[in-house]
Short mmCIF file of C-alpha atoms in Angstrom, two decimals:
data_model
loop_
_atom_site.label_atom_id
_atom_site.label_comp_id
_atom_site.label_asym_id
_atom_site.label_seq_id
_atom_site.Cartn_x
_atom_site.Cartn_y
_atom_site.Cartn_z
CA MET A 219 58.57 9.59 67.30
CA SER A 220 58.82 12.37 65.98
CA ARG A 221 61.74 15.01 67.50
CA VAL A 222 59.13 17.34 69.01
CA LEU A 223 57.47 14.66 70.88
CA ARG A 224 60.86 13.15 71.84
CA GLY A 225 61.91 16.54 73.47
CA ILE A 226 58.51 16.71 75.45
CA GLN A 227 58.78 13.50 76.79
CA ARG A 228 62.42 13.95 77.43
CA ARG A 229 61.63 17.00 79.54
CA TRP A 230 58.75 15.80 81.05
CA LYS A 231 60.88 12.36 82.56
CA GLN A 232 63.68 14.70 83.22
CA ALA A 233 61.53 17.32 85.45
CA GLU A 234 59.81 13.66 87.28
CA ASN A 235 63.17 12.93 88.05
CA ASN A 236 64.51 16.01 89.51
CA ARG A 237 61.37 15.72 91.82
CA ARG A 238 62.45 12.37 93.10
CA ILE A 239 65.79 13.73 93.91
CA SER A 240 64.73 16.71 95.90
CA ARG A 241 62.15 14.31 97.46
CA LEU A 242 65.40 12.14 98.41
CA ALA A 243 67.75 14.83 99.42
CA ALA A 244 64.33 15.71 101.71
CA GLN A 245 64.76 12.48 104.14
CA ILE A 246 68.51 12.32 103.44
CA GLU A 247 68.55 15.75 105.26
CA ARG A 248 65.69 14.48 108.56
CA HIS A 249 68.02 11.06 108.66
CA ALA A 250 71.74 12.04 108.05
CA GLY A 251 74.16 12.36 110.94
CA LYS A 252 74.55 15.81 112.90
CA ASP A 253 77.87 15.23 113.74
CA GLU A 254 78.79 18.96 113.76
CA ASP A 255 82.49 18.33 115.56
CA GLU A 256 83.40 15.59 112.75
CA ARG A 257 85.66 16.88 109.78
CA PRO A 258 84.00 16.54 106.38
CA LEU A 259 84.46 15.20 102.96
CA VAL A 260 84.43 17.32 100.35
CA PHE A 261 83.05 16.63 97.30
CA PHE A 262 83.39 17.80 93.64
CA ASN A 263 82.29 17.09 90.19
CA ALA A 264 82.02 19.88 87.33
CA SER A 265 82.77 17.64 84.78
CA SER A 266 80.11 14.90 84.53
CA ARG A 267 77.00 16.61 83.01
CA LEU A 268 75.89 19.83 82.19
CA ALA A 269 71.57 19.74 82.71
CA TRP A 270 70.90 16.18 83.21
CA VAL A 271 71.99 13.58 85.42
CA SER A 272 74.74 11.46 83.99
CA LEU A 273 75.92 8.23 85.63
CA ASN A 274 78.87 9.97 87.55
CA SER A 275 76.60 12.67 88.55
CA SER A 276 74.79 10.16 90.07
CA PHE A 277 77.63 8.39 91.63
CA SER A 278 78.76 11.76 93.22
CA LEU A 279 75.37 12.16 94.47
CA ILE A 280 74.46 8.72 95.60
CA THR A 281 78.20 8.77 97.50
CA GLY A 282 77.38 11.91 99.22
CA TRP A 283 74.25 10.62 100.45
CA CYS A 284 75.73 7.54 101.70
CA ALA A 285 78.25 9.22 103.70
CA ARG A 286 75.93 11.56 105.32
CA LEU A 287 73.56 8.56 106.28
CA ALA A 288 76.89 7.26 107.87
CA GLY A 289 77.21 10.29 109.79
CA ALA A 290 80.18 11.80 107.75
CA PRO A 291 79.43 15.64 107.48
CA VAL A 292 79.48 16.69 103.59
CA ALA A 293 80.54 19.55 101.57
CA HIS A 294 80.16 20.21 97.65
CA PHE A 295 82.49 22.67 96.00
CA VAL A 296 80.24 23.67 93.40
CA CYS A 297 80.80 25.73 90.18
CA ARG A 298 78.45 28.89 89.42
CA ALA A 299 79.77 29.91 86.01
CA GLY A 300 82.87 29.97 88.11
CA MET A 301 85.15 28.68 84.68
CA GLN A 302 85.49 30.77 81.74
CA GLN A 303 85.29 26.81 79.94
CA CYS A 304 84.98 23.30 81.01
CA GLN A 305 85.38 20.36 79.57
CA LEU A 306 81.51 19.91 78.86
CA GLY A 307 80.88 23.48 77.64
CA VAL A 308 83.08 23.48 74.56
CA ASN A 309 81.64 23.37 71.45
CA PRO A 310 84.45 22.11 69.11
CA ASP A 311 82.92 23.73 65.61
CA GLN A 312 82.70 27.02 67.54
CA PRO A 313 85.52 27.41 70.30
CA LEU A 314 84.97 30.86 71.03
CA LYS A 315 81.36 30.37 72.22
CA PRO A 316 81.24 30.12 76.40
CA PRO A 317 79.87 27.15 78.18
CA PRO A 318 76.23 26.88 78.75
CA CYS A 319 76.46 27.64 82.38
CA GLU A 320 72.65 28.68 83.53
CA VAL A 321 71.39 25.57 82.55
CA CYS A 322 74.02 24.02 84.46
CA VAL A 323 74.14 25.94 87.62
CA LYS A 324 69.93 25.34 87.59
CA GLN A 325 70.64 21.61 87.81
CA SER A 326 73.16 22.33 90.42
CA ARG A 327 70.56 23.66 92.43
CA ARG A 328 68.74 20.82 92.09
CA LEU A 329 71.09 17.95 92.95
CA TYR A 330 72.97 19.74 95.71
CA ALA A 331 69.33 21.04 97.50
CA GLY A 332 69.65 20.69 101.69
CA GLY A 333 73.15 20.04 101.48
CA GLN A 334 76.46 22.17 102.33
CA VAL A 335 77.54 23.79 99.48
CA ARG A 336 80.73 26.29 98.75
CA TRP A 337 79.61 28.05 95.65
CA PHE A 338 82.73 29.50 92.99
CA ASP A 339 82.22 32.30 90.91
CA TYR A 340 84.71 33.13 88.07
CA GLN A 341 86.84 36.26 88.77
CA ALA A 342 89.81 37.30 86.45
CA ASP A 343 93.62 37.30 87.64
CA PRO A 344 95.14 40.15 85.71
CA LYS A 345 99.05 38.93 85.86
CA LEU A 346 97.71 35.71 84.40
CA ASP A 347 95.85 37.13 81.50
CA ALA A 348 99.18 39.27 81.03
CA ALA A 349 101.09 35.90 81.23
CA LEU A 350 99.00 34.38 78.71
CA VAL A 351 99.14 37.00 75.61
CA ASN A 352 101.01 35.67 72.47
CA VAL A 353 101.44 32.49 73.85
CA ASN A 354 101.93 29.48 71.28
CA LEU A 355 100.79 26.30 71.54
CA ALA A 356 103.57 24.48 72.69
CA ALA A 357 104.34 26.59 75.44
CA LEU A 358 100.75 26.15 76.67
CA GLU A 359 101.51 22.84 76.97
CA GLN A 360 104.12 23.74 79.15
CA PHE A 361 102.94 26.49 80.91
CA VAL A 362 103.36 26.67 84.94
CA TRP A 363 101.91 29.43 87.39
CA GLN A 364 102.59 29.62 90.49
CA GLU A 365 104.13 26.43 90.61
CA LEU A 366 100.96 24.52 89.41
CA PRO A 367 101.75 22.94 86.02
CA LEU A 368 98.13 23.94 84.28
CA GLY A 369 99.08 23.38 81.38
CA GLN A 370 99.63 19.76 81.62
CA LEU A 371 96.25 19.29 83.90
CA VAL A 372 94.55 20.96 81.24
CA LEU A 373 95.69 19.06 78.45
CA PRO A 374 93.60 15.80 78.87
CA SER A 375 90.56 18.01 78.82
CA LEU A 376 91.27 20.17 75.89
CA ARG A 377 92.24 16.90 73.72
CA TRP A 378 88.67 15.20 74.98
CA SER A 379 87.11 18.77 73.94
CA LEU A 380 88.47 18.61 70.49
CA ARG A 381 88.25 15.22 70.11
CA ARG A 382 91.48 14.78 69.18
CA HIS A 383 95.19 14.03 70.21
CA HIS A 384 97.55 16.03 68.37
CA LEU A 385 95.96 20.13 68.59
CA ILE A 386 96.39 22.07 65.50
CA ASP A 387 97.78 25.58 66.46
CA ASP A 388 95.60 27.69 65.43
CA GLU A 389 93.29 30.90 67.39
CA GLY A 390 90.29 28.66 68.60
CA THR A 391 92.54 25.70 69.65
CA ARG A 392 94.55 28.66 71.77
CA HIS A 393 91.88 30.37 72.85
CA LEU A 394 90.03 27.40 74.70
CA TYR A 395 93.58 26.62 75.98
CA ARG A 396 94.01 29.80 77.80
CA GLN A 397 90.54 29.88 78.80
CA PHE A 398 90.91 25.76 80.59
CA ILE A 399 94.23 27.53 82.32
CA ARG A 400 92.17 30.69 83.47
CA SER A 401 89.44 28.41 84.66
CA ALA A 402 91.76 25.57 85.84
CA TRP A 403 93.88 28.50 88.09
CA ARG A 404 90.29 29.99 89.30
CA VAL A 405 89.30 26.32 91.17
CA ALA A 406 92.97 26.23 92.39
CA GLN A 407 92.35 29.90 94.05
CA GLU A 408 88.95 28.88 95.02
CA PHE A 409 89.38 24.98 96.32
CA SER A 410 92.37 26.29 98.35
CA SER A 411 90.48 28.38 100.54
CA PHE A 412 87.65 25.74 100.86
CA LEU A 413 89.69 23.27 101.97
CA GLU A 414 91.51 26.07 104.18
CA GLN A 415 87.94 26.65 105.29
CA VAL A 416 86.51 23.33 105.96
CA ASN A 417 89.74 20.98 106.58
CA PRO A 418 88.23 18.01 105.80
CA ARG A 419 89.06 14.85 106.35
CA GLY A 420 89.57 13.70 102.32
CA VAL A 421 87.96 14.42 99.32
CA VAL A 422 86.03 12.55 96.57
CA VAL A 423 86.41 13.84 92.88
CA PHE A 424 85.27 12.86 89.45
CA ASN A 425 87.93 10.45 87.54
CA GLY A 426 90.81 13.23 88.81
CA VAL A 427 91.91 13.76 85.06
CA SER A 428 89.17 16.00 83.74
CA PHE A 429 90.95 19.43 84.33
CA PRO A 430 88.64 20.72 87.10
CA GLU A 431 88.43 17.96 88.91
CA ALA A 432 92.84 17.25 88.40
CA THR A 433 93.28 20.90 89.86
CA ALA A 434 91.30 19.86 93.08
CA ARG A 435 93.03 16.53 92.85
CA HIS A 436 96.24 18.31 92.76
CA ILE A 437 95.75 21.17 95.31
CA ALA A 438 94.67 17.91 97.95
CA GLN A 439 97.33 15.99 97.33
CA ARG A 440 99.28 19.03 97.64
CA ARG A 441 98.11 19.45 101.55
CA GLY A 442 98.47 15.80 102.27
CA LEU A 443 95.08 14.83 102.31
CA TRP A 444 93.58 11.57 100.74
CA VAL A 445 91.77 11.78 97.26
CA VAL A 446 89.09 9.30 96.05
CA THR A 447 88.70 8.87 92.27
CA HIS A 448 85.57 7.34 90.38
CA GLU A 449 84.61 6.35 87.00
CA VAL A 450 81.77 3.97 85.50
CA GLY A 451 82.62 0.50 86.28
CA LEU A 452 81.98 -2.80 83.73
CA GLN A 453 79.10 -3.66 84.64
CA PRO A 454 75.78 -1.47 83.65
CA PHE A 455 74.93 1.07 86.67
CA SER A 456 78.32 0.82 88.30
CA ALA A 457 80.77 2.61 89.64
CA PHE A 458 84.61 2.36 90.33
CA PHE A 459 86.41 4.28 93.12
CA THR A 460 90.17 4.14 94.26
CA ARG A 461 92.49 6.42 95.97
CA GLY A 462 94.66 6.21 92.45
CA HIS A 463 93.47 7.00 89.00
CA ALA A 464 90.10 5.90 88.52
CA THR A 465 90.78 6.11 84.34
CA ALA A 466 94.13 3.79 85.23
CA TYR A 467 91.36 1.31 87.41
CA PRO A 468 94.73 0.35 89.72
CA ILE A 469 93.31 -2.89 91.56
CA HIS A 470 94.97 -5.32 93.47
CA ILE A 471 94.71 -9.14 93.14
CA PRO A 472 95.90 -11.34 96.15
CA GLU A 473 98.41 -13.73 94.41
CA ASP A 474 96.68 -16.42 95.65
CA PHE A 475 93.26 -16.06 94.34
CA THR A 476 91.84 -18.31 92.65
CA LEU A 477 88.18 -18.36 91.26
CA THR A 478 85.76 -20.76 92.71
CA PRO A 479 83.69 -23.63 90.68
CA ALA A 480 80.63 -20.71 91.19
CA GLN A 481 82.93 -18.06 90.47
CA GLU A 482 84.21 -19.46 86.91
CA SER A 483 80.22 -19.85 86.35
CA ARG A 484 79.65 -16.35 87.09
CA LEU A 485 82.30 -15.11 84.89
CA ASN A 486 81.76 -17.59 82.13
CA GLN A 487 77.47 -16.91 81.76
CA TYR A 488 78.79 -12.51 81.75
CA LEU A 489 81.05 -13.91 78.70
CA GLU A 490 78.58 -15.98 76.56
CA LYS A 491 76.33 -12.32 76.64
CA ARG A 492 79.43 -10.22 75.97
CA LEU A 493 80.71 -12.98 72.77
CA GLN A 494 77.13 -12.20 71.38
CA GLY A 495 78.10 -8.31 71.46
CA ASN A 496 75.27 -7.96 74.64
CA PHE A 497 77.52 -5.84 76.97
CA SER A 498 77.11 -1.58 77.68
CA MET A 499 79.83 1.23 78.91
CA ALA A 500 78.57 3.84 80.35
CA GLY A 501 75.25 3.43 79.60
CA ILE A 502 76.24 3.07 75.59
CA ARG A 503 75.79 -0.29 73.74
CA PHE A 504 78.45 -0.38 71.23
CA TRP A 505 77.09 -3.12 69.40
CA PRO A 506 73.52 -2.92 68.59
CA GLU A 507 74.36 -6.04 66.93
CA MET A 508 77.26 -8.60 65.77
CA ARG A 509 77.50 -10.22 62.24
CA SER A 510 79.40 -13.38 61.58
CA LEU A 511 81.89 -12.94 58.84
CA GLU A 512 81.02 -12.95 55.46
CA PRO A 513 81.89 -15.65 52.86
CA GLU A 514 83.83 -13.62 50.89
CA LEU A 515 86.33 -12.04 53.62
CA LEU A 516 87.06 -15.81 54.93
CA GLN A 517 87.77 -16.77 51.26
CA ARG A 518 90.17 -13.81 51.54
CA ILE A 519 91.47 -14.47 55.01
CA SER A 520 92.30 -18.45 53.79
CA THR A 521 94.68 -17.29 50.82
CA TYR A 522 97.00 -16.14 53.32
CA LYS A 523 99.67 -17.84 55.62
CA GLN A 524 98.11 -16.25 58.84
CA VAL A 525 95.92 -13.40 60.31
CA VAL A 526 96.74 -10.26 62.86
CA PRO A 527 93.78 -8.55 64.17
CA VAL A 528 94.97 -5.16 64.87
CA PHE A 529 92.42 -3.06 67.56
CA THR A 530 92.58 0.27 68.17
CA ASN A 531 91.12 3.05 70.65
CA VAL A 532 89.54 6.29 71.04
CA ILE A 533 92.70 8.67 70.76
CA PHE A 534 91.11 11.26 72.63
CA ASP A 535 89.76 9.58 75.59
CA THR A 536 91.22 10.55 78.78
CA SER A 537 92.34 7.36 79.76
CA GLN A 538 95.00 7.33 76.97
CA ILE A 539 96.94 9.23 79.13
CA HIS A 540 97.78 6.15 81.13
CA ALA A 541 98.45 4.06 77.98
CA ASN A 542 101.59 6.48 76.10
CA VAL A 543 104.62 4.04 77.71
CA MET A 544 106.13 2.85 74.56
CA PHE A 545 104.69 5.35 71.88
CA GLU A 546 104.11 8.63 72.32
CA ASN A 547 100.57 8.01 70.98
CA MET A 548 98.08 5.13 69.64
CA PHE A 549 99.09 7.16 66.25
CA ALA A 550 102.78 6.49 66.79
CA TRP A 551 102.27 2.77 67.80
CA LEU A 552 99.69 2.41 64.19
CA ASP A 553 102.78 3.90 62.24
CA GLN A 554 104.87 0.93 63.45
CA VAL A 555 102.11 -1.75 62.53
CA LEU A 556 102.16 -0.28 59.20
CA GLU A 557 105.35 -0.94 58.77
CA ILE A 558 104.93 -4.38 59.93
CA ILE A 559 102.12 -4.95 57.82
CA ARG A 560 104.36 -3.67 54.55
CA ALA A 561 107.20 -6.04 55.90
CA HIS A 562 104.68 -9.07 55.91
CA PRO A 563 102.69 -9.47 52.45
CA GLU A 564 102.16 -13.23 53.44
CA THR A 565 100.01 -12.06 56.93
CA PHE A 566 96.93 -10.47 56.38
CA PHE A 567 96.07 -8.40 59.07
CA ILE A 568 92.82 -6.53 59.73
CA ILE A 569 92.98 -3.04 61.44
CA ARG A 570 89.76 -2.72 64.20
CA ALA A 571 88.03 0.57 64.28
CA HIS A 572 86.62 1.33 68.02
CA PRO A 573 82.92 1.35 67.97
CA ASP A 574 83.15 4.59 69.89
CA GLU A 575 85.26 6.41 67.07
CA ASP A 576 82.49 7.06 65.30
CA ARG A 577 79.18 7.56 68.28
CA PRO A 578 76.62 10.71 67.52
CA GLY A 579 77.53 13.34 68.86
CA LYS A 580 81.26 12.24 70.32
CA GLN A 581 83.27 11.32 66.78
CA SER A 582 86.35 11.76 66.53
CA ARG A 583 88.47 14.72 64.99
CA GLU A 584 91.55 13.10 64.50
CA SER A 585 90.11 8.97 63.80
CA VAL A 586 91.70 5.89 62.66
CA ALA A 587 89.57 5.78 59.73
CA ASP A 588 91.55 9.24 58.57
CA TRP A 589 94.88 7.47 59.58
CA VAL A 590 94.16 4.70 56.98
CA GLU A 591 92.93 7.26 54.39
CA ARG A 592 96.16 9.31 54.72
CA ASN A 593 98.62 6.12 54.52
CA GLN A 594 96.36 4.43 51.91
CA VAL A 595 96.23 1.50 53.73
CA GLU A 596 93.27 0.10 51.95
CA ARG A 597 95.48 0.18 48.76
CA LEU A 598 98.07 -2.99 50.71
CA SER A 599 96.57 -6.31 49.50
CA ASN A 600 97.23 -8.00 53.03
CA ALA A 601 95.11 -5.28 54.76
CA LEU A 602 91.48 -4.87 55.75
CA PHE A 603 90.02 -1.90 57.54
CA VAL A 604 87.01 -2.55 59.88
CA ALA A 605 85.08 1.00 60.25
CA PRO A 606 83.64 1.68 63.81
CA ARG A 607 80.01 0.76 62.14
CA GLU A 608 80.70 -2.43 60.42
CA TYR A 609 79.47 -4.57 63.33
CA PHE A 610 81.49 -7.87 62.16
CA SER A 611 82.32 -10.44 65.34
CA SER A 612 85.57 -9.09 66.83
CA TYR A 613 85.72 -12.77 68.51
CA GLU A 614 85.69 -14.34 65.28
CA PHE A 615 88.75 -12.46 64.04
CA ILE A 616 90.55 -13.53 67.56
CA GLN A 617 89.40 -17.24 66.94
CA ARG A 618 91.38 -17.08 63.16
CA SER A 619 94.09 -15.03 64.39
CA LYS A 620 97.52 -16.52 64.96
CA PHE A 621 97.98 -13.51 67.42
CA VAL A 622 96.70 -10.33 68.38
CA MET A 623 97.53 -6.69 68.33
CA VAL A 624 96.22 -3.75 70.46
CA TYR A 625 97.23 -0.49 72.49
CA ASN A 626 94.87 -0.74 75.20
CA SER A 627 91.50 -1.82 74.33
CA THR A 628 89.82 -4.36 76.75
CA ILE A 629 89.53 -7.04 73.22
CA GLY A 630 92.78 -7.83 74.67
CA LEU A 631 91.58 -8.94 78.16
CA GLU A 632 88.98 -10.98 76.20
CA ALA A 633 91.28 -12.26 73.70
CA ALA A 634 94.02 -13.78 76.67
CA ILE A 635 90.96 -15.24 78.34
CA MET A 636 90.29 -16.43 74.72
CA GLY A 637 93.28 -18.13 74.52
CA ALA A 638 94.86 -16.40 71.95
CA ALA A 639 98.60 -14.71 72.20
CA VAL A 640 98.28 -10.66 72.68
CA LEU A 641 100.86 -8.27 71.71
CA CYS A 642 100.06 -4.80 73.63
CA GLY A 643 101.19 -1.77 72.20
CA GLY A 644 100.07 0.70 75.14
CA LYS A 645 99.69 0.60 79.01
CA ALA A 646 95.99 -1.06 79.84
CA ARG A 647 93.92 -1.63 82.81
CA PHE A 648 94.63 -5.69 82.48
CA THR A 649 98.57 -5.27 82.06
CA GLN A 650 99.17 -4.54 85.91
CA ILE A 651 99.48 -8.25 86.04
CA PRO A 652 100.72 -10.81 83.51
CA THR A 653 97.76 -10.99 80.54
CA VAL A 654 99.47 -10.15 77.44
CA PHE A 655 102.91 -9.62 76.31
CA LEU A 656 103.94 -5.93 76.80
CA PRO A 657 107.17 -4.97 75.96
CA ASP A 658 109.37 -2.14 77.39
CA SER A 659 110.05 0.00 74.70
CA SER A 660 108.94 0.57 71.01
CA ALA A 661 111.89 -0.84 69.55
CA ALA A 662 111.27 -4.27 71.73
CA HIS A 663 107.16 -4.04 70.70
CA ARG A 664 108.33 -4.65 66.80
CA SER A 665 111.43 -7.89 67.59
CA LYS A 666 108.33 -9.08 69.39
CA ALA A 667 105.72 -8.89 66.67
CA GLU A 668 108.37 -9.81 64.40
CA GLU A 669 109.45 -12.99 66.70
CA LEU A 670 105.56 -13.72 66.66
CA LEU A 671 104.91 -13.62 63.00
CA SER A 672 107.99 -16.20 62.37
CA ALA A 673 107.31 -18.67 65.26
CA ASP A 674 106.04 -21.88 64.07
CA LYS A 675 103.94 -22.08 67.32
CA ILE A 676 103.64 -19.24 70.01
CA ALA A 677 104.12 -20.18 73.50
CA ILE A 678 102.05 -18.58 75.73
CA PRO A 679 102.45 -17.97 79.43
CA PRO A 680 99.90 -20.52 80.95
CA GLU A 681 99.42 -17.59 83.36
CA PHE A 682 98.13 -15.30 81.31
CA GLN A 683 94.63 -17.25 80.76
CA ARG A 684 94.18 -17.73 83.91
CA ASN A 685 95.39 -14.02 85.09
CA ALA A 686 93.12 -12.57 82.59
CA ARG A 687 90.24 -14.65 84.47
CA ASN A 688 91.06 -13.05 87.63
CA PHE A 689 91.31 -9.73 86.27
CA LEU A 690 88.22 -9.55 84.21
CA TYR A 691 86.33 -11.14 87.63
CA TYR A 692 87.57 -8.58 89.93
CA GLN A 693 86.37 -5.80 87.14
CA LEU A 694 83.20 -7.08 87.05
CA PHE A 695 82.33 -8.17 90.40
CA LYS A 696 84.75 -7.28 93.03
CA THR A 697 85.78 -3.63 91.97
CA SER A 698 82.88 -2.39 89.99
CA LEU A 699 79.75 -1.18 92.38
CA PRO A 700 76.40 -1.57 90.89
CA PHE A 701 73.50 0.54 91.67
CA ASP A 702 70.96 -0.43 89.82
CA ASP A 703 68.67 -0.81 92.51
CA LEU A 704 68.58 2.83 92.51
CA LEU A 705 68.69 3.80 88.88
CA THR A 706 66.83 3.70 85.63
CA ARG A 707 67.90 4.38 82.19
CA ASP A 708 66.93 8.08 80.72
CA ILE A 709 65.41 8.73 77.31
CA THR A 710 68.64 9.11 76.56
CA PRO A 711 71.94 7.54 76.22
CA GLY A 712 74.09 7.54 79.15
CA PHE A 713 72.01 9.37 81.33
CA VAL A 714 69.54 7.78 84.52
CA CYS A 715 67.29 8.52 86.64
CA PHE A 716 66.13 7.41 90.42
CA GLY A 717 63.83 4.60 90.45
CA LYS A 718 60.46 5.45 91.48
CA GLY A 719 60.50 3.27 94.68
CA VAL A 720 63.75 4.61 95.93
CA THR A 721 63.68 5.91 99.74
CA TRP A 722 66.71 7.14 101.63
CA GLN A 723 66.84 4.05 102.94
CA ASP A 724 68.19 2.30 99.77
CA PHE A 725 71.45 4.63 100.68
CA THR A 726 72.41 2.94 103.66
CA PRO A 727 74.96 -0.49 104.07
CA GLN A 728 72.23 -2.49 105.45
CA ARG A 729 70.44 -2.69 102.09
CA SER A 730 73.39 -2.89 99.43
CA ALA A 731 76.86 -4.90 99.15
CA SER A 732 77.81 -1.63 97.10
CA ILE A 733 77.15 0.47 99.52
CA ARG A 734 78.81 -1.10 102.46
CA ALA A 735 81.87 -1.26 99.98
CA LEU A 736 81.71 2.38 99.48
CA VAL A 737 81.19 3.68 102.93
CA ASP A 738 83.81 1.18 104.45
CA GLY A 739 86.36 2.76 101.70
CA LEU A 740 85.55 6.44 102.50
CA LEU A 741 84.80 6.48 105.80
CA PHE A 742 87.31 3.38 107.44
CA ASP A 743 90.26 3.46 104.46
CA GLY A 744 88.74 -0.04 103.22
CA ASP A 745 89.67 -1.27 99.59
CA PHE A 746 85.98 -0.25 97.82
CA LEU A 747 85.60 -4.08 96.91
CA ARG A 748 82.56 -5.66 96.91
CA GLU A 749 81.53 -8.88 98.76
CA ASP A 750 80.88 -11.93 96.57
CA ASP A 751 76.85 -12.71 96.18
#
C-alpha cells in the first residue's frame, strides 16, 4: 500500500472512531448518574497522545465513563495549549519547535464532549522566567520553585523526550528544560485552583511520572487526596491501576497464594506463546520473528566453560527511575559488567539489547549499541553483542546459561520461571518478592557475580521459581484489566479504536470483570484486582 493511500485509510478510520466516541459520549451522558452533591473524581491525562487515541488515552476515557455510569460525577482537567512544551510534543531534532497544540486540542474536544471539563491555558510567570535565566543544566535538575521540586518532577519526561539518560548541556536541552519547568508550574497553578474549586474525592492520572501528571499528583497528595495512576498492562488492550506509581507496578500477593491446577495450565499456555515471541506490549509486537541460534554461534559457545547472557533495557523509559537503586543508571551497571567480562576470559558473555531500543520513531539516542562501540566490546573474544533487530531466541540463550544478568527487564522474571539463576542490577517489578538475586549495592553485585561465576553449581532458593510464576500470573490475570471487548487495533501500532458494536451498557460492571474491578477500586477503595475467569 502506498504512503498516500495508507494516510487516507488512517484518516478515514480515525474519523470513524471519532464518530463512535461521540455516539458513546452522548449515550453515557443520557444514562450517567446526576448526583450533584457527590464529590467528583478528577481525571488528567495530557501525556499519552496528541491527535489519535492511544491505549492510555482510551483507558482514561473508559474509566471516566465507567465512573459516571456507576453514579460518580467526573471532572476532566484538560490542556488547551496550556504548556509551553509537553512530553509528546518534543521533536528531538528541533528542540525549539513548539508542540502541535492545535491538533491535540481538537482531539480533546472530541474525547471530552458532553463531559465536565476544566480547560487550562498558558500564562507566563515573569518571576519564574527571570529565575530561569542563565541557569545551567545541573542547576535546572535541582530547581525548586515555591517549594515545588520542578527540576526533578520534569526530569524523567525530558529524558524520555530526548531518548537519553545523560543529558547534553547545550542550548537546545536547556531550552526544553526551561519550557518543561514553566509548563509544570502552570499545571501546578491551574490544578491547585481546580482542586480548590471542585473539592474532589480523588484524582486519576496517567502513570504519575510524565511531568504534567507527576506535578498534578504531587499537588493532589500535598492536599491529602488519594491519586490513582494507570499504565498499560501485560495483556493486549489491558490497563494496570494503582494508588502508587503505575510504572513501578506495586502489587501485593498474599503469602499463602498458590496457583491452582487450572491457573497453572492457564499460565503455561501463555508462556508457550511467549517463548515463541508471540506477545505484544502497549500495542507493539517486539518480535516479528524469533530465530533459533545458528550453528556457527553454537559452535562458538561450545568453546567456553560457561555462558552468561546479559539483558539490557531502554535507558530513557520513565520506568527506569525506579530501577536505579544499586547503580546510578543502567550504563553504570554495564560498566561493571564490562569489568567482569574482561576478568573472566573463560566465560562467554552475550549482551542483548532490548528490541524497543531501535523502534522506528522512538530510537534511543543513548543506546547500548553506542556503549558497545565506545567501549570496543566486540574486540573481546568472549563477548557477543546482539543488536535490537537481531531476533535470536533469548530463551535459547537462557537455556544454555550458567546464570543470567539483567538490569530490570521482564526477561529476568521469565528466566526465573525457566529455573535459571538471575542476578539483577536494578530494581524490577518482580523484585518486590524473592524471585532473583538482588544485591543491595554495586559492590555486593560485583561480589555476587564473582560467586556465581566460580560456583561449581549454583544453589537457587526453591521459592524463586514458585514466586516468579505467582508474580507473572498476578501480572497477567489479576492486575491487568483487559478491555479487548471494547477496543480494536488501529492501523498505526499502539493506537486503538472502539469496537463497532460497543454501547454504553458495555461500560457497566454487569458486563465485565475488568469494569467491576475498576469501579470497585475507584469508588469503594478496592484493590483493582480482576476476578479469575
